[in-house]
Coordinates of C-alpha atoms in Angstrom, one line a residue:
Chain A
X1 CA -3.1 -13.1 28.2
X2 CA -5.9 -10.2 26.5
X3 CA -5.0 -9.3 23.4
X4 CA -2.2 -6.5 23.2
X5 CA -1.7 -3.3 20.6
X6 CA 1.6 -2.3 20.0
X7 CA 0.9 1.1 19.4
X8 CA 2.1 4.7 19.2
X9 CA -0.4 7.3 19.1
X10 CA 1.8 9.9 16.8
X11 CA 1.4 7.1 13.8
X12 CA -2.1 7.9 12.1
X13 CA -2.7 3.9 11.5
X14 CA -2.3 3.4 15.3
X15 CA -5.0 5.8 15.8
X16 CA -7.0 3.9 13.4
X17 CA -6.6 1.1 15.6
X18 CA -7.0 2.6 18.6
X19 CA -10.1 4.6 17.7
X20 CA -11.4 1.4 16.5
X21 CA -11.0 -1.0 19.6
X22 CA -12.4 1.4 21.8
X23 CA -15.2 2.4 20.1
X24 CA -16.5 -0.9 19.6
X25 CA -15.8 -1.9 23.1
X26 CA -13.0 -4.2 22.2
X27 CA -10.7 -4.8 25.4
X28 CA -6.9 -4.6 24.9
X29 CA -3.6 -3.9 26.3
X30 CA -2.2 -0.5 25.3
X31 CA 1.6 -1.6 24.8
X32 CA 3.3 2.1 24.1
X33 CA 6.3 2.1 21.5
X34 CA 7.4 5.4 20.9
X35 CA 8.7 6.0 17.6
X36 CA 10.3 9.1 18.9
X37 CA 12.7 7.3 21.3
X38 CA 13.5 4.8 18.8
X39 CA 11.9 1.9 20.3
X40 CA 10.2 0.5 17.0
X41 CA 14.1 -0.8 16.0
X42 CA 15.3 -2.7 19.7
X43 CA 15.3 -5.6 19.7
X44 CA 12.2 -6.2 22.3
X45 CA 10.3 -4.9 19.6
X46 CA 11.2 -6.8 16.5
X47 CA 10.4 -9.7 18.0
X48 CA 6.8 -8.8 18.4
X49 CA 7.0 -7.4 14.5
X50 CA 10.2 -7.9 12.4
X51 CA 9.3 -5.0 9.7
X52 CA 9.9 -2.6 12.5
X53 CA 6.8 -0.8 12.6
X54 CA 3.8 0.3 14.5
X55 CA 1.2 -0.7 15.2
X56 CA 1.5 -4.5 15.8
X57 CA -0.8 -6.9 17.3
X58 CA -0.2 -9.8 19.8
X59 CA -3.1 -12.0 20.7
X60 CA -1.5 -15.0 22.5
X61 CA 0.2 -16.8 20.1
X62 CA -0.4 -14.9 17.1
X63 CA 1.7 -11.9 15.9
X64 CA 0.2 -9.6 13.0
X65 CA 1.7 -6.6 11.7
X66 CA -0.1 -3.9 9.0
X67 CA -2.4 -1.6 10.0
X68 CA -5.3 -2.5 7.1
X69 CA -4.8 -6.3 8.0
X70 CA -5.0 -5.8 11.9
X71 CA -8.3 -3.6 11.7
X72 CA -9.8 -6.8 9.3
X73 CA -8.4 -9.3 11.8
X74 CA -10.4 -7.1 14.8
X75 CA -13.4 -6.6 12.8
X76 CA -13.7 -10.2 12.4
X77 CA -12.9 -11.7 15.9
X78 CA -14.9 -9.4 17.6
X79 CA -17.8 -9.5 15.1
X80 CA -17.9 -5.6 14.7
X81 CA -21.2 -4.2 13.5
X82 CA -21.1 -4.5 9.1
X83 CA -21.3 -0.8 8.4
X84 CA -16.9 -0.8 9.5
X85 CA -16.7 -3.0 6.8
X86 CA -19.9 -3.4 4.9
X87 CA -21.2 -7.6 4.0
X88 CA -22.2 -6.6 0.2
X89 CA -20.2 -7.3 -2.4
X90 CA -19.5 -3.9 -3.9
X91 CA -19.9 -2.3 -1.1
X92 CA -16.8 -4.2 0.4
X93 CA -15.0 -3.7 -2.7
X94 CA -15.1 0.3 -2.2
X95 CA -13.8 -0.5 1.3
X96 CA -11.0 -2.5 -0.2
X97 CA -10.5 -0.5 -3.0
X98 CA -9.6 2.7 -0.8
X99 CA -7.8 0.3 2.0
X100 CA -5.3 -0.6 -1.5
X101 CA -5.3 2.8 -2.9
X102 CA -4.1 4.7 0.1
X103 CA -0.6 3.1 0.9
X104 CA 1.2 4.9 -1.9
X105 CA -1.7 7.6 -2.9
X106 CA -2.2 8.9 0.6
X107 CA -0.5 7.7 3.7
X108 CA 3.0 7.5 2.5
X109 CA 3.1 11.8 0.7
X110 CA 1.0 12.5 3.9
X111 CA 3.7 10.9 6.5
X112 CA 6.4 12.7 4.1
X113 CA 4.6 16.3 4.7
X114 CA 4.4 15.6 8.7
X115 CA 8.1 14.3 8.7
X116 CA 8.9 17.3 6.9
X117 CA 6.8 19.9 8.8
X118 CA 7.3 18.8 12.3
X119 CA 9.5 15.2 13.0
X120 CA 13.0 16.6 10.6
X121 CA 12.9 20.2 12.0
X122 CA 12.1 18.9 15.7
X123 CA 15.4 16.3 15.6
X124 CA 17.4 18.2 13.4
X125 CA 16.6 22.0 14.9
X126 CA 16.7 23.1 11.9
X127 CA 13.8 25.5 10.5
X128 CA 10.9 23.8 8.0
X129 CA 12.2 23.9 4.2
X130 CA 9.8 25.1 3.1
X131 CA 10.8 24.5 -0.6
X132 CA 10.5 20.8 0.0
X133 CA 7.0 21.0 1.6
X134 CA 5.6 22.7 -1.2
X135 CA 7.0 19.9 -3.4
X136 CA 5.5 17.2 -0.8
X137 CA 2.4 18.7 -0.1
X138 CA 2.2 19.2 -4.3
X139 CA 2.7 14.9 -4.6
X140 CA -0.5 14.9 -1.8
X141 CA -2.7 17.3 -3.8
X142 CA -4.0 14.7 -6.7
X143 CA -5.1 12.5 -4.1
X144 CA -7.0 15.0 -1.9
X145 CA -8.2 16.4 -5.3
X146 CA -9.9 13.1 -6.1
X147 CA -11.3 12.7 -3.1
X148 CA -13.2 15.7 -2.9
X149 CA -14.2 16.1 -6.7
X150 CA -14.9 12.7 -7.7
X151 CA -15.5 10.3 -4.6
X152 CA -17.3 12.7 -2.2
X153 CA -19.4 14.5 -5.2
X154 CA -21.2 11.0 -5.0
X155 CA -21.6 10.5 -1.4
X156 CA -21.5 11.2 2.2
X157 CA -18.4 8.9 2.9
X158 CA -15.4 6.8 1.0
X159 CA -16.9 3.9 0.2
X160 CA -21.1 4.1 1.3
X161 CA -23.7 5.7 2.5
X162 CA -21.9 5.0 5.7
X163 CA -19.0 5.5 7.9
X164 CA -16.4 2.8 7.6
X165 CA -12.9 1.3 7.8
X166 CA -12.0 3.4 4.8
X167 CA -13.2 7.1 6.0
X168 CA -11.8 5.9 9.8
X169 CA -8.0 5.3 8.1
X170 CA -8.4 8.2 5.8
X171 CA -9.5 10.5 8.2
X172 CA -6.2 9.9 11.3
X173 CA -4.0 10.1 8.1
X174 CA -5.2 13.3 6.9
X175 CA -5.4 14.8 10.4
X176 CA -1.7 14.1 10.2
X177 CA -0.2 16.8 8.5
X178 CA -3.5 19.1 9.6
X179 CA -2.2 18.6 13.4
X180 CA 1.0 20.4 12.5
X181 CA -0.4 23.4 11.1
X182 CA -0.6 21.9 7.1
X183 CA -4.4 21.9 7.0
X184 CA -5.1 19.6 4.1
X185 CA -9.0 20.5 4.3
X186 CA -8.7 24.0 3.8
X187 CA -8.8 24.5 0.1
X188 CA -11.2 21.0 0.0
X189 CA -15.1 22.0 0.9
X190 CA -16.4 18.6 0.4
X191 CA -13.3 17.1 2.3
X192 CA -14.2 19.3 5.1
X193 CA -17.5 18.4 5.8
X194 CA -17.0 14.6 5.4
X195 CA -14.6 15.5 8.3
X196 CA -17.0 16.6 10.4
X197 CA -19.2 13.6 9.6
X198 CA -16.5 11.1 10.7
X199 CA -15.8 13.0 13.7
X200 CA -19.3 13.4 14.6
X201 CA -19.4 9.6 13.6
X202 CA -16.6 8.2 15.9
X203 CA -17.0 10.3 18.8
X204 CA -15.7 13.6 19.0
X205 CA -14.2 13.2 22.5
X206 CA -12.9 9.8 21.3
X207 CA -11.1 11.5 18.2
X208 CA -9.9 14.3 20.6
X209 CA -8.1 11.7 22.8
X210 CA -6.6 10.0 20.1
X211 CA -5.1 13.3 18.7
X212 CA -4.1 14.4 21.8
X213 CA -0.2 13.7 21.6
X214 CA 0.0 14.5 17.7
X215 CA -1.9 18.0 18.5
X216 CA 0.7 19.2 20.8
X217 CA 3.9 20.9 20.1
X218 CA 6.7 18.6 20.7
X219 CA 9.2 19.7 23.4
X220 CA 12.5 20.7 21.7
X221 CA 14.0 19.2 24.7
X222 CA 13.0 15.7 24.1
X223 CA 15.1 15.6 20.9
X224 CA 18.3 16.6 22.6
X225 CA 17.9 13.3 25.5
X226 CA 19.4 11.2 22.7
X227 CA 21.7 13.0 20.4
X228 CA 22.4 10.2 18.6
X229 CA 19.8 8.5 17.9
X230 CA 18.6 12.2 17.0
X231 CA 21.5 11.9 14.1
X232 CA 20.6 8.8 13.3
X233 CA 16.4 9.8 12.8
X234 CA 17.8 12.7 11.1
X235 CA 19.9 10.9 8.3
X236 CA 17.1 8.5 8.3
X237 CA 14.5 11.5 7.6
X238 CA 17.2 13.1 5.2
X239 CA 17.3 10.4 3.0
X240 CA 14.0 9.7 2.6
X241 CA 12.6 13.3 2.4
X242 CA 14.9 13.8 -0.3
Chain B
X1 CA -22.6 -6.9 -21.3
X2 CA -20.1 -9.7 -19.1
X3 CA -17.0 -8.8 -16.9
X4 CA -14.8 -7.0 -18.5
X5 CA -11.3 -6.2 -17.2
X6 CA -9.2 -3.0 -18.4
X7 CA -5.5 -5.0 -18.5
X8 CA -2.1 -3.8 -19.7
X9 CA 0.2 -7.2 -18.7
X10 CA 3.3 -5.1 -18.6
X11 CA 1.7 -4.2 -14.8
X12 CA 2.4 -6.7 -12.2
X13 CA -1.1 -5.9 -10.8
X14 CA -2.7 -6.5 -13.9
X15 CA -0.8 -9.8 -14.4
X16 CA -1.8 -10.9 -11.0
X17 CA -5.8 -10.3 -11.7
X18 CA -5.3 -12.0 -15.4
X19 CA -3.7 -14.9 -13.8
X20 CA -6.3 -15.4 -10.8
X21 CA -9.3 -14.9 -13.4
X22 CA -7.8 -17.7 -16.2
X23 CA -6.6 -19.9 -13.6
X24 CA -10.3 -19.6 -12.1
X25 CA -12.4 -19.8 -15.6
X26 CA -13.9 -16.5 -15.0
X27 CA -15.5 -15.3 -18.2
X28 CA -14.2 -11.7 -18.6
X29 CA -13.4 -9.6 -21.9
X30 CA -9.7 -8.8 -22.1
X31 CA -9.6 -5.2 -22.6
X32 CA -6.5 -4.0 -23.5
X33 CA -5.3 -0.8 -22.2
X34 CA -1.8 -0.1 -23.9
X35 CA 0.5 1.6 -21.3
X36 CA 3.2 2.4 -24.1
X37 CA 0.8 4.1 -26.4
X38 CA -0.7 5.9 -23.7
X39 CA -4.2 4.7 -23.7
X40 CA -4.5 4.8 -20.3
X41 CA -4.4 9.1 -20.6
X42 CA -7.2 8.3 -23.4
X43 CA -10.6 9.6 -22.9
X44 CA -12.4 6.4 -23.0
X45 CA -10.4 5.4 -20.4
X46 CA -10.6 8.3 -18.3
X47 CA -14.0 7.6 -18.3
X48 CA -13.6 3.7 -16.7
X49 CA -11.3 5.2 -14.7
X50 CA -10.1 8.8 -13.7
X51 CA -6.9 7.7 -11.8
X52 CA -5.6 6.7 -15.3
X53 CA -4.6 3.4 -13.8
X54 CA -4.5 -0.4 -14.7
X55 CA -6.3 -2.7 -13.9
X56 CA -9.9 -1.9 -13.7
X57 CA -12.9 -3.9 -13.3
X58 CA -16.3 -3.3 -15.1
X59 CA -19.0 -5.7 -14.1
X60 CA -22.2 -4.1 -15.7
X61 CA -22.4 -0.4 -14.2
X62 CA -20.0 -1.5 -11.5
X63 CA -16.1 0.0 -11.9
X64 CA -13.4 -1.5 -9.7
X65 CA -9.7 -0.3 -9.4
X66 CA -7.0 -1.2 -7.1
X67 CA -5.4 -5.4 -8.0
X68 CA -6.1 -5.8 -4.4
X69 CA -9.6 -5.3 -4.5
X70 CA -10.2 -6.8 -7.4
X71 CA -8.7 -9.9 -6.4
X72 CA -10.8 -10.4 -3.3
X73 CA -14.3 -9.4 -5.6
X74 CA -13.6 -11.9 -8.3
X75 CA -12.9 -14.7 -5.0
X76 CA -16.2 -13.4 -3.5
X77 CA -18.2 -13.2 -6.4
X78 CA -17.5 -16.4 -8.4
X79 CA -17.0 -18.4 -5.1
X80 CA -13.4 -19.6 -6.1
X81 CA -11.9 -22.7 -4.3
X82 CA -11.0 -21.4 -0.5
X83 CA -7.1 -21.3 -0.2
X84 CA -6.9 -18.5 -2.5
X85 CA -8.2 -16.3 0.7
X86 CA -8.3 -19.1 3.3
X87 CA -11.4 -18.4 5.9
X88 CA -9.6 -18.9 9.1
X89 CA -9.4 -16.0 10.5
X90 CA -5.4 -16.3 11.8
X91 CA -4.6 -17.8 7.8
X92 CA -6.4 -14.7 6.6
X93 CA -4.9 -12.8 8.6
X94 CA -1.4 -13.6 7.2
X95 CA -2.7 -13.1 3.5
X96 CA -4.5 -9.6 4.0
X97 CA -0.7 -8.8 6.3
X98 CA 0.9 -9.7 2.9
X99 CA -1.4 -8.0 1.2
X100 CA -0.8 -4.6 3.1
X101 CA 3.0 -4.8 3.3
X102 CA 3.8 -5.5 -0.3
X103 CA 2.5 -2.3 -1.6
X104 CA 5.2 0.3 -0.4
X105 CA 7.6 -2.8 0.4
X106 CA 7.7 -4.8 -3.1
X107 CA 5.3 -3.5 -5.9
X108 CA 7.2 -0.2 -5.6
X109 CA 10.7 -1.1 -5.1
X110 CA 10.5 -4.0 -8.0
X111 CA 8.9 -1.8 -10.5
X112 CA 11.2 1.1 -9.9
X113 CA 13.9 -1.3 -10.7
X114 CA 12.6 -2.3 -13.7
X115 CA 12.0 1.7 -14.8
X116 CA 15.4 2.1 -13.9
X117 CA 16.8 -0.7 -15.8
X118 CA 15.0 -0.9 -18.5
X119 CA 12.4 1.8 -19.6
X120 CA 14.5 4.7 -18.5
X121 CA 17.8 3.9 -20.3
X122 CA 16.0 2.5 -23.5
X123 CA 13.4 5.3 -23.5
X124 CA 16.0 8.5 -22.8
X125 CA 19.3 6.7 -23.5
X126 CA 20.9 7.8 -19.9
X127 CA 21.5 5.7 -17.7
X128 CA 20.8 6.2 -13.7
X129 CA 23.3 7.5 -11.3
X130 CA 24.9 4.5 -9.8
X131 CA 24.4 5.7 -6.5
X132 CA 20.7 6.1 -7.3
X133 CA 20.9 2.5 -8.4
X134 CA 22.7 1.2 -5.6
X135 CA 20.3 2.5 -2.9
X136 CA 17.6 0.9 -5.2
X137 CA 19.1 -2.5 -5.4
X138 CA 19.8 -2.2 -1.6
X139 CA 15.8 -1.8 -0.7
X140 CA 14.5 -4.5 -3.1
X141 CA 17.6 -6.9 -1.6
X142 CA 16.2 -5.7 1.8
X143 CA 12.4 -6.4 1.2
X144 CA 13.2 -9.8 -0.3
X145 CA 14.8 -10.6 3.2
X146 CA 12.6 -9.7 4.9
X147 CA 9.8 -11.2 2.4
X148 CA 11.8 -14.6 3.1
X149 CA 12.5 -14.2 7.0
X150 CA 9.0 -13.1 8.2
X151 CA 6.5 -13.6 5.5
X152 CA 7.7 -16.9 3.7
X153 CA 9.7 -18.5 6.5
X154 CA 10.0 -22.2 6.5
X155 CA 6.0 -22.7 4.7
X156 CA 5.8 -23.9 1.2
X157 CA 3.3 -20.9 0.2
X158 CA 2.9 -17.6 2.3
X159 CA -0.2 -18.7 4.3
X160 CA 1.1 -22.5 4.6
X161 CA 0.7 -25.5 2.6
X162 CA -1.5 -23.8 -0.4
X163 CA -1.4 -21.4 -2.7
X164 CA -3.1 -17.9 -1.7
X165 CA -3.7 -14.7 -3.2
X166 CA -0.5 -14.0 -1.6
X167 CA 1.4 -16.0 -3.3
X168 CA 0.4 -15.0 -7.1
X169 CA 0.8 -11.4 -6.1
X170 CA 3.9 -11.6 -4.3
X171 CA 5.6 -13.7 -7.8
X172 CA 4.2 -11.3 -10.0
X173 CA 5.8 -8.6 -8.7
X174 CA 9.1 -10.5 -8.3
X175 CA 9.0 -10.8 -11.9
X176 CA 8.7 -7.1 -13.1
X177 CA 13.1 -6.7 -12.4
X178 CA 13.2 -9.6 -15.0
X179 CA 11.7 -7.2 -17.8
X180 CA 15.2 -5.3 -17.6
X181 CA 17.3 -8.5 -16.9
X182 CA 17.8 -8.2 -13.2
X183 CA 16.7 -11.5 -11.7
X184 CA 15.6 -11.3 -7.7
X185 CA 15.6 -14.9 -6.9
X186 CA 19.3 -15.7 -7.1
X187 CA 20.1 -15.0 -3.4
X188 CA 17.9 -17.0 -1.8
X189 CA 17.5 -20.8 -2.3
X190 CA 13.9 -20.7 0.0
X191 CA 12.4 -17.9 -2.6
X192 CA 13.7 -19.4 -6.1
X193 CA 11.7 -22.8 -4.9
X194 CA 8.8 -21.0 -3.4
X195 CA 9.0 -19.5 -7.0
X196 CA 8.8 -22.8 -8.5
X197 CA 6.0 -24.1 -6.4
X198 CA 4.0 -21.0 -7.3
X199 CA 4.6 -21.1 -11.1
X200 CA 4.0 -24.9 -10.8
X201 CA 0.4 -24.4 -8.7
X202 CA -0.5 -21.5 -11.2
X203 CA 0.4 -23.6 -14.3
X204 CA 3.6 -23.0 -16.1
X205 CA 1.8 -22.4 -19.3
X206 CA -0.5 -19.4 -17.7
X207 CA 2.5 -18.2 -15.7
X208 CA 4.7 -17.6 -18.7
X209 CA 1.7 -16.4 -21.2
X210 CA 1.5 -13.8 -18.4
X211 CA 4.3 -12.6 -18.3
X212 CA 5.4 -12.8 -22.0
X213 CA 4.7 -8.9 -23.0
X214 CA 6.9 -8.0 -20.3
X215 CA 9.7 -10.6 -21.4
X216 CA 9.6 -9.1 -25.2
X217 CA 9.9 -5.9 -23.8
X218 CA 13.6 -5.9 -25.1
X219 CA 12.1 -6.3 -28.5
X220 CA 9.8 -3.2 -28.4
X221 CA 10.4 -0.4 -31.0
X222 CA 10.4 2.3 -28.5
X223 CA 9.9 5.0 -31.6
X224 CA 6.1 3.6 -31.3
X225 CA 6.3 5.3 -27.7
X226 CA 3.3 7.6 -27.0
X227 CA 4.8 11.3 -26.4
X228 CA 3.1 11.9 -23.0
X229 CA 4.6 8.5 -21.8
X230 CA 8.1 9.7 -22.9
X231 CA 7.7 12.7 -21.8
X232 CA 6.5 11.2 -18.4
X233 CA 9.6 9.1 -18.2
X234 CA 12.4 12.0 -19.1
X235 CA 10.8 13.4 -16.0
X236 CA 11.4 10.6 -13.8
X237 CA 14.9 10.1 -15.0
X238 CA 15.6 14.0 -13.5
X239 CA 13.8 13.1 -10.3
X240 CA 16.8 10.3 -10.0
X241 CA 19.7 12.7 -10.9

């Protein structure tokens, strides 16, 4: 059995993932769980990953959940090439550093923007609040700030000279909100062109494909197939927006 | 100029990269960065590190945050015994899973129990909203199930028979509820012996020098409180009204 990704390309780690294997040539099984239809919490599902979330991994035997662990556990197996995630000692601790950092400091007020902007108002058919994304986008800003004045006054990307597991995580995160119409690299010059530099880095046509599903405007339709499981997304989206 | 690390052992982080080093005989200065009297807002420290968080590393020119990181330099650099992060690559696997998961799913939920129970009420004299409480208790309950069912399982340590990384992180954390008196590990038979274990591999006179600020915390004269900090905190109890 090849090795099989549990992925959904509207979560920003599974793009990691997926922009990883395939850009180092690494064969898998695309294995589609779509978040929007609620199949992350069947039952099918948690028994590949218990915690409910995307992406998971499934090489034979071996299940492995978390985004930051599965892109370790590829880099190793496969023998990646060290600039993903670099053999010197500090230069690995930058990668880790920003791998730690970015649970709380940027993926989790970055999903809360995109939930906000596009996932609530698409289930609930309600218009954006626009009160509450200022406050969301206002818990992304020190992050973004720090980014561009202190980390990328130094250098080209995250953690070195070169591109790597950090900058390839950062980057489908911060595209998150961005795809949505929130672009989080407009007021950020030095976060803008270390875009371009990871793009131009992974493959534009690569990133393109990836971003494909979260670039286009989701079908108002699609949220009424299920109405409740739409009430039950909502409330779930409620509660932690608030 | 040797290691030095910027510690404040009120943080479960901190207490995890205190325990690793001691338990390890890594030569480092204790630097003490005083969380109550704000010294992490302080200049000096500003200048270690700009996100104003514990712990930080300084080895020579080199500056290291994040526990995480820290953790795995410190195994890296001073070559510590292999089951703290176990080379094979499925074992490893498990401990940088752990690793990953505990950040949003226990460091957070555990430390906003013990603002809620302890520094908020002491600090402003309210209480929080029960509701606010409730749904608080409910997530930590909930990550400690799931902490037992899919991390823990039936293995004496997290990635099998020997202490890891994991482990000491995982505890530590555990531990910050018991700063405001709410003790985690009553539910669950599995966890309160994996505790044991833990404490025992660690060494229960480390384990409990560790976590000994937090445990006085009761004792604190919170008039010494550093303004910014209290105003920080009066802040956080509106955000749970």
């Amino acid at each position: 059995m090849p090795l099989e990704l549990f992925l959904d390309l509207y979560s920003p780690p599974c793009r990691a993932i997926y922009i990883f294997a395939k850009k180092n040539g690494i064969p898998f099984e695309f294995r589609s769980v779509e978040l929007g239809r609620g199949e992350h919490l069947k039952p099918e599902f948690l028994k590949v990953n218990p915690l409910g979330k995307v992406p998971a991994l499934r090489d034979g035997d071996f299940l492995l959940a978390e985004s930051v662990a599965i892109l370790l556990y590829l880099s190793r197996k496969y023998q990646t090439a060290p600039y993903w995630y670099p053999p010197d000692l500090q230069a690995r601790a930058r990668v880790d550093e920003y791998l730690a950092w970015q649970h709380t400091a940027i993926q989790l007020p970055a999903a809360n923007v995109y939930l906000c902007k596009s996932l609530l108002p698409h289930f609930s058919g309600q218009p954006v609040d626009t009160v509450r994304l200022d406050r969301l986008l206002g818990k992304l800003k020190p992050a973004l700030q720090h980014l561009d004045q202190e980390v990328l006054a130094a250098k080209p990307f995250l953690a070195t000279e070169q591109v790597s597991l950090a900058d390839l995580m950062a980057f489908t995160e911060l595209m998150q909100p961005t795809a949505v119409g929130c672009d989080l690299f407009r007021d950020w010059p030095r976060l803008a062109a270390w875009r371009a530099r990871v793009e131009a880095a992974l493959g534009p046509e690569l990133v393109q494909n990836a971003h494909k599903l979260v670039l286009q405007p989701r079908d108002p339709r699609d949220a009424q197939q299920d109405p409740r499981l739409a009430q039950e997304l909502v409330h779930r989206l409620q509660e932690r927006l608030s | 100029m040797g290691l030095e690390l910027y510690l404040d052992l009120l943080s479960a982080s901190c207490r995890a990269v205190y325990i690793f080093a001691r338990k390890n005989n890594i030569p480092f200065d204790f630097q003490f960065v005083d969380l109550l009297k704000g010294h992490h807002h302080s200049k000096e420290y500003i200048k270690i590190n700009p996100l104003k968080k514990v712990p930080s590393l300084k080895d020579g020119k080199f500056v290291l945050s994040e526990s995480v990181a820290i953790l795995f330099y410190l195994c890296r650099k001073y070559s510590t015994p292999s089951h703290w992060y176990p080379p094979d690559l499925h074992t490893r696997a498990r401990v940088d899973e752990f690793m990953a998961w505990q950040h949003t799913a226990i460091q957070m939920p555990m430390s906003r129990i013990f603002w809620i129970k302890m520094l908020i009420p002491m600090i402003t004299g309210e209480e929080v909203p029960d509701e606010k409480v409730e749904q608080m208790l409910a997530e930590v309950k909930n990550s400690m199930q799931l902490f037992e069912e899919k991390f823990l399982q039936d293995k004496m340590f997290i990635a099998g028979d020997h202490i890891s990384l994991a482990d000491v992180v995982a505890l530590v954390e555990m531990m910050q509820p018991m700063g405001g008196n709410y003790n985690v590990f009553l539910n669950s038979s599995k966890i309160a012996e994996w505790r044991m274990r833990v404490e025992l591999a660690i060494g229960p006179s480390l384990f409990g020098e560790a976590h000994d600020r937090l445990m006085r915390l009761a004792e604190w004269d919170s008039s010494t409180l550093d303004p910014m900090v209290k105003e920080r905190i009066c802040e956080l109890l509106q955000k749970f009204k």
